[in-house]
Amino acid sequence: MEPQTADRTQSPSTPGPLASFVRFVVCGGGIGVLSSFAVPLVAMTMPWALANAVITVASTLLCTELHALFTFGTGRRPGWRRHLQSSGSAAAAYAVTCAAMFLLHAVESSPGMLTEQVVYLGASALAGIGRFLVLRLFVFAGPRKDVRPSGTVVALPRPALPRTAVSAAC
C-alpha cells in the first residue's frame, strides 16, 4: 500500500473535476426544473416578477448549499462570503443569457421560438460552464498550498567586503 503524503491536492471526499461537473449539472438542473414549476405557483399569490425574484433567490441559496456539500465536497455549509460569491456568479450567468437574447433580437427582429430556445439554451450552457469553473476554482476551492521544491537548502557564505570599501561607505 502506498503511503499518503501531505501534498495531495484533493481529500478522499473531494470529487474530481468530471464528477463535480456531473453533480453541478444534476443539482443546478434539478433545482432549475423545480424552480420553473414553483414560479407560476407562487405567481398566483403575487406579481410574476416578484415571484420570479423570490424563487430565484431561494433556488440560488439552495444550490449554493448543495454545491458546497455535494458538488464540490467541502464537508461544511457555505458561509455568507461563499453565498455572495455564488450569487455573483449566478448574476453574471443571468447577464450572459440576457445579452445573448438581446443580441438575437437586435440581429433578427422576429426570431422563431426554436431559434430563441437554441440561443437561450446555448448561452445558458456557456454561462453554466463558466459558473462551474468560477465555483470550482475560486468559490469552493480548498486552501491553496505553498508548493516549494523539495531538497536541502544550502546557505552559501557571503563574500566579505574589503575594509576600505566599508570605511568609505560610512
PDB file of C-alpha atoms in Angstrom:
ATOM      1  CA  MET A   1       0.000   0.000   0.000  1.00  0.00           C
ATOM      2  CA  GLU A   2       1.241   3.444  -0.927  1.00  0.00           C
ATOM      3  CA  PRO A   3       1.858   5.883   1.952  1.00  0.00           C
ATOM      4  CA  GLN A   4      -0.233   9.016   1.944  1.00  0.00           C
ATOM      5  CA  THR A   5       1.636  12.254   1.581  1.00  0.00           C
ATOM      6  CA  ALA A   6       0.732  15.723   2.790  1.00  0.00           C
ATOM      7  CA  ASP A   7       0.974  17.260  -0.692  1.00  0.00           C
ATOM      8  CA  ARG A   8      -2.201  15.727  -2.098  1.00  0.00           C
ATOM      9  CA  THR A   9      -4.419  18.272  -3.841  1.00  0.00           C
ATOM     10  CA  GLN A  10      -7.712  16.542  -3.073  1.00  0.00           C
ATOM     11  CA  SER A  11      -9.043  14.845   0.003  1.00  0.00           C
ATOM     12  CA  PRO A  12     -10.674  11.422  -0.449  1.00  0.00           C
ATOM     13  CA  SER A  13     -14.139  13.026  -0.196  1.00  0.00           C
ATOM     14  CA  THR A  14     -13.437  15.741  -2.766  1.00  0.00           C
ATOM     15  CA  PRO A  15     -14.797  14.682  -6.158  1.00  0.00           C
ATOM     16  CA  GLY A  16     -12.667  15.130  -9.255  1.00  0.00           C
ATOM     17  CA  PRO A  17     -13.470  17.668 -11.972  1.00  0.00           C
ATOM     18  CA  LEU A  18     -15.697  15.359 -14.047  1.00  0.00           C
ATOM     19  CA  ALA A  19     -17.664  14.078 -11.060  1.00  0.00           C
ATOM     20  CA  SER A  20     -18.047  17.667  -9.801  1.00  0.00           C
ATOM     21  CA  PHE A  21     -19.328  18.783 -13.193  1.00  0.00           C
ATOM     22  CA  VAL A  22     -21.893  15.968 -13.348  1.00  0.00           C
ATOM     23  CA  ARG A  23     -23.030  16.828  -9.816  1.00  0.00           C
ATOM     24  CA  PHE A  24     -23.173  20.518 -10.750  1.00  0.00           C
ATOM     25  CA  VAL A  25     -25.422  19.769 -13.742  1.00  0.00           C
ATOM     26  CA  VAL A  26     -27.674  17.441 -11.721  1.00  0.00           C
ATOM     27  CA  CYS A  27     -28.037  19.829  -8.761  1.00  0.00           C
ATOM     28  CA  GLY A  28     -28.353  23.009 -10.794  1.00  0.00           C
ATOM     29  CA  GLY A  29     -30.560  21.433 -13.434  1.00  0.00           C
ATOM     30  CA  GLY A  30     -32.788  19.742 -10.879  1.00  0.00           C
ATOM     31  CA  ILE A  31     -33.265  22.928  -8.893  1.00  0.00           C
ATOM     32  CA  GLY A  32     -33.829  24.822 -12.156  1.00  0.00           C
ATOM     33  CA  VAL A  33     -36.611  22.447 -13.199  1.00  0.00           C
ATOM     34  CA  LEU A  34     -38.226  22.652  -9.749  1.00  0.00           C
ATOM     35  CA  SER A  35     -37.962  26.441  -9.891  1.00  0.00           C
ATOM     36  CA  SER A  36     -39.676  26.570 -13.272  1.00  0.00           C
ATOM     37  CA  PHE A  37     -42.681  24.830 -11.691  1.00  0.00           C
ATOM     38  CA  ALA A  38     -42.545  26.901  -8.500  1.00  0.00           C
ATOM     39  CA  VAL A  39     -42.598  30.355 -10.134  1.00  0.00           C
ATOM     40  CA  PRO A  40     -46.096  30.030 -11.668  1.00  0.00           C
ATOM     41  CA  LEU A  41     -47.453  28.567  -8.439  1.00  0.00           C
ATOM     42  CA  VAL A  42     -46.049  31.406  -6.334  1.00  0.00           C
ATOM     43  CA  ALA A  43     -47.173  33.904  -9.011  1.00  0.00           C
ATOM     44  CA  MET A  44     -50.784  33.020  -8.173  1.00  0.00           C
ATOM     45  CA  THR A  45     -50.300  34.898  -4.876  1.00  0.00           C
ATOM     46  CA  MET A  46     -48.130  37.826  -6.031  1.00  0.00           C
ATOM     47  CA  PRO A  47     -46.960  39.566  -9.218  1.00  0.00           C
ATOM     48  CA  TRP A  48     -44.962  37.315 -11.550  1.00  0.00           C
ATOM     49  CA  ALA A  49     -41.774  39.418 -11.387  1.00  0.00           C
ATOM     50  CA  LEU A  50     -41.779  39.272  -7.588  1.00  0.00           C
ATOM     51  CA  ALA A  51     -42.486  35.527  -7.610  1.00  0.00           C
ATOM     52  CA  ASN A  52     -39.602  35.008 -10.030  1.00  0.00           C
ATOM     53  CA  ALA A  53     -37.272  37.058  -7.810  1.00  0.00           C
ATOM     54  CA  VAL A  54     -38.279  35.144  -4.661  1.00  0.00           C
ATOM     55  CA  ILE A  55     -37.801  31.751  -6.324  1.00  0.00           C
ATOM     56  CA  THR A  56     -34.508  32.843  -7.886  1.00  0.00           C
ATOM     57  CA  VAL A  57     -33.092  33.923  -4.515  1.00  0.00           C
ATOM     58  CA  ALA A  58     -34.336  30.760  -2.798  1.00  0.00           C
ATOM     59  CA  SER A  59     -33.034  28.472  -5.544  1.00  0.00           C
ATOM     60  CA  THR A  60     -29.633  30.206  -5.592  1.00  0.00           C
ATOM     61  CA  LEU A  61     -29.305  29.779  -1.814  1.00  0.00           C
ATOM     62  CA  LEU A  62     -30.321  26.117  -2.063  1.00  0.00           C
ATOM     63  CA  CYS A  63     -27.945  25.467  -4.964  1.00  0.00           C
ATOM     64  CA  THR A  64     -25.050  27.055  -3.081  1.00  0.00           C
ATOM     65  CA  GLU A  65     -25.726  24.764  -0.119  1.00  0.00           C
ATOM     66  CA  LEU A  66     -25.875  21.704  -2.391  1.00  0.00           C
ATOM     67  CA  HIS A  67     -22.757  22.733  -4.307  1.00  0.00           C
ATOM     68  CA  ALA A  68     -20.773  23.186  -1.095  1.00  0.00           C
ATOM     69  CA  LEU A  69     -21.872  19.901   0.466  1.00  0.00           C
ATOM     70  CA  PHE A  70     -22.394  17.638  -2.538  1.00  0.00           C
ATOM     71  CA  THR A  71     -20.975  19.024  -5.790  1.00  0.00           C
ATOM     72  CA  PHE A  72     -17.582  20.150  -4.515  1.00  0.00           C
ATOM     73  CA  GLY A  73     -17.474  18.120  -1.288  1.00  0.00           C
ATOM     74  CA  THR A  74     -16.207  20.846   1.035  1.00  0.00           C
ATOM     75  CA  GLY A  75     -17.616  18.986   4.043  1.00  0.00           C
ATOM     76  CA  ARG A  76     -19.213  22.097   5.520  1.00  0.00           C
ATOM     77  CA  ARG A  77     -22.012  24.520   4.782  1.00  0.00           C
ATOM     78  CA  PRO A  78     -21.076  27.704   2.950  1.00  0.00           C
ATOM     79  CA  GLY A  79     -20.822  30.960   4.830  1.00  0.00           C
ATOM     80  CA  TRP A  80     -22.139  34.304   3.699  1.00  0.00           C
ATOM     81  CA  ARG A  81     -18.969  35.039   1.689  1.00  0.00           C
ATOM     82  CA  ARG A  82     -19.484  31.940  -0.434  1.00  0.00           C
ATOM     83  CA  HIS A  83     -23.194  32.669  -0.793  1.00  0.00           C
ATOM     84  CA  LEU A  84     -22.372  36.170  -2.058  1.00  0.00           C
ATOM     85  CA  GLN A  85     -19.711  34.880  -4.453  1.00  0.00           C
ATOM     86  CA  SER A  86     -22.070  32.206  -5.744  1.00  0.00           C
ATOM     87  CA  SER A  87     -24.881  34.695  -6.237  1.00  0.00           C
ATOM     88  CA  GLY A  88     -22.443  36.942  -8.088  1.00  0.00           C
ATOM     89  CA  SER A  89     -21.619  34.125 -10.496  1.00  0.00           C
ATOM     90  CA  ALA A  90     -25.357  33.425 -10.909  1.00  0.00           C
ATOM     91  CA  ALA A  91     -25.953  37.111 -11.690  1.00  0.00           C
ATOM     92  CA  ALA A  92     -23.150  37.023 -14.275  1.00  0.00           C
ATOM     93  CA  ALA A  93     -24.717  33.934 -15.871  1.00  0.00           C
ATOM     94  CA  TYR A  94     -28.074  35.717 -15.949  1.00  0.00           C
ATOM     95  CA  ALA A  95     -26.435  38.713 -17.637  1.00  0.00           C
ATOM     96  CA  VAL A  96     -24.884  36.439 -20.278  1.00  0.00           C
ATOM     97  CA  THR A  97     -28.234  34.861 -21.169  1.00  0.00           C
ATOM     98  CA  CYS A  98     -29.944  38.282 -21.274  1.00  0.00           C
ATOM     99  CA  ALA A  99     -27.180  39.657 -23.501  1.00  0.00           C
ATOM    100  CA  ALA A 100     -27.499  36.683 -25.854  1.00  0.00           C
ATOM    101  CA  MET A 101     -31.249  37.205 -26.173  1.00  0.00           C
ATOM    102  CA  PHE A 102     -30.807  40.965 -26.645  1.00  0.00           C
ATOM    103  CA  LEU A 103     -28.223  40.326 -29.368  1.00  0.00           C
ATOM    104  CA  LEU A 104     -30.519  37.801 -31.071  1.00  0.00           C
ATOM    105  CA  HIS A 105     -33.379  40.300 -31.158  1.00  0.00           C
ATOM    106  CA  ALA A 106     -31.021  43.033 -32.401  1.00  0.00           C
ATOM    107  CA  VAL A 107     -29.907  40.805 -35.288  1.00  0.00           C
ATOM    108  CA  GLU A 108     -33.319  39.320 -36.076  1.00  0.00           C
ATOM    109  CA  SER A 109     -36.409  41.310 -35.177  1.00  0.00           C
ATOM    110  CA  SER A 110     -38.813  38.338 -35.004  1.00  0.00           C
ATOM    111  CA  PRO A 111     -36.901  35.136 -34.335  1.00  0.00           C
ATOM    112  CA  GLY A 112     -38.891  31.945 -34.125  1.00  0.00           C
ATOM    113  CA  MET A 113     -39.426  30.130 -30.854  1.00  0.00           C
ATOM    114  CA  LEU A 114     -36.976  27.381 -31.860  1.00  0.00           C
ATOM    115  CA  THR A 115     -34.269  29.961 -32.619  1.00  0.00           C
ATOM    116  CA  GLU A 116     -34.875  31.679 -29.298  1.00  0.00           C
ATOM    117  CA  GLN A 117     -34.644  28.359 -27.448  1.00  0.00           C
ATOM    118  CA  VAL A 118     -31.412  27.385 -29.223  1.00  0.00           C
ATOM    119  CA  VAL A 119     -29.802  30.754 -28.445  1.00  0.00           C
ATOM    120  CA  TYR A 120     -31.045  30.791 -24.854  1.00  0.00           C
ATOM    121  CA  LEU A 121     -30.001  27.203 -24.122  1.00  0.00           C
ATOM    122  CA  GLY A 122     -26.621  27.731 -25.814  1.00  0.00           C
ATOM    123  CA  ALA A 123     -25.991  30.863 -23.764  1.00  0.00           C
ATOM    124  CA  SER A 124     -27.169  29.068 -20.625  1.00  0.00           C
ATOM    125  CA  ALA A 125     -24.788  26.179 -21.309  1.00  0.00           C
ATOM    126  CA  LEU A 126     -21.820  28.510 -21.828  1.00  0.00           C
ATOM    127  CA  ALA A 127     -22.745  30.557 -18.765  1.00  0.00           C
ATOM    128  CA  GLY A 128     -23.163  27.349 -16.763  1.00  0.00           C
ATOM    129  CA  ILE A 129     -19.701  26.122 -17.749  1.00  0.00           C
ATOM    130  CA  GLY A 130     -18.265  29.497 -16.772  1.00  0.00           C
ATOM    131  CA  ARG A 131     -20.152  29.415 -13.483  1.00  0.00           C
ATOM    132  CA  PHE A 132     -18.921  25.888 -12.773  1.00  0.00           C
ATOM    133  CA  LEU A 133     -15.321  26.988 -13.331  1.00  0.00           C
ATOM    134  CA  VAL A 134     -15.714  30.042 -11.077  1.00  0.00           C
ATOM    135  CA  LEU A 135     -17.299  27.970  -8.303  1.00  0.00           C
ATOM    136  CA  ARG A 136     -14.762  25.143  -8.556  1.00  0.00           C
ATOM    137  CA  LEU A 137     -11.625  27.248  -8.941  1.00  0.00           C
ATOM    138  CA  PHE A 138     -12.438  30.208  -6.687  1.00  0.00           C
ATOM    139  CA  VAL A 139     -15.544  29.927  -4.524  1.00  0.00           C
ATOM    140  CA  PHE A 140     -15.259  26.313  -3.332  1.00  0.00           C
ATOM    141  CA  ALA A 141     -11.555  25.716  -3.931  1.00  0.00           C
ATOM    142  CA  GLY A 142      -9.682  24.306  -0.977  1.00  0.00           C
ATOM    143  CA  PRO A 143      -6.912  26.224   0.712  1.00  0.00           C
ATOM    144  CA  ARG A 144      -4.049  26.945  -1.618  1.00  0.00           C
ATOM    145  CA  LYS A 145      -0.849  25.137  -0.778  1.00  0.00           C
ATOM    146  CA  ASP A 146       2.548  26.757  -0.941  1.00  0.00           C
ATOM    147  CA  VAL A 147       4.390  24.480  -3.333  1.00  0.00           C
ATOM    148  CA  ARG A 148       8.134  24.534  -2.923  1.00  0.00           C
ATOM    149  CA  PRO A 149      10.689  22.219  -4.441  1.00  0.00           C
ATOM    150  CA  SER A 150      11.863  19.541  -2.077  1.00  0.00           C
ATOM    151  CA  GLY A 151      15.513  19.192  -1.239  1.00  0.00           C
ATOM    152  CA  THR A 152      18.129  20.522   1.071  1.00  0.00           C
ATOM    153  CA  VAL A 153      18.581  24.240   1.418  1.00  0.00           C
ATOM    154  CA  VAL A 154      22.224  25.232   1.412  1.00  0.00           C
ATOM    155  CA  ALA A 155      23.274  28.603   2.772  1.00  0.00           C
ATOM    156  CA  LEU A 156      26.276  29.944   0.918  1.00  0.00           C
ATOM    157  CA  PRO A 157      28.721  32.245   2.706  1.00  0.00           C
ATOM    158  CA  ARG A 158      28.516  35.893   1.744  1.00  0.00           C
ATOM    159  CA  PRO A 159      31.747  37.437   0.474  1.00  0.00           C
ATOM    160  CA  ALA A 160      33.289  39.919   2.868  1.00  0.00           C
ATOM    161  CA  LEU A 161      33.719  43.490   1.735  1.00  0.00           C
ATOM    162  CA  PRO A 162      37.245  44.903   1.846  1.00  0.00           C
ATOM    163  CA  ARG A 163      37.853  47.223   4.783  1.00  0.00           C
ATOM    164  CA  THR A 164      38.433  50.225   2.582  1.00  0.00           C
ATOM    165  CA  ALA A 165      35.023  49.882   0.978  1.00  0.00           C
ATOM    166  CA  VAL A 166      33.345  49.611   4.389  1.00  0.00           C
ATOM    167  CA  SER A 167      35.068  52.675   5.834  1.00  0.00           C
ATOM    168  CA  ALA A 168      34.493  54.670   2.644  1.00  0.00           C
ATOM    169  CA  ALA A 169      30.775  53.925   2.779  1.00  0.00           C
ATOM    170  CA  CYS A 170      30.458  55.247   6.363  1.00  0.00           C
TER     171      CYS A 170
END
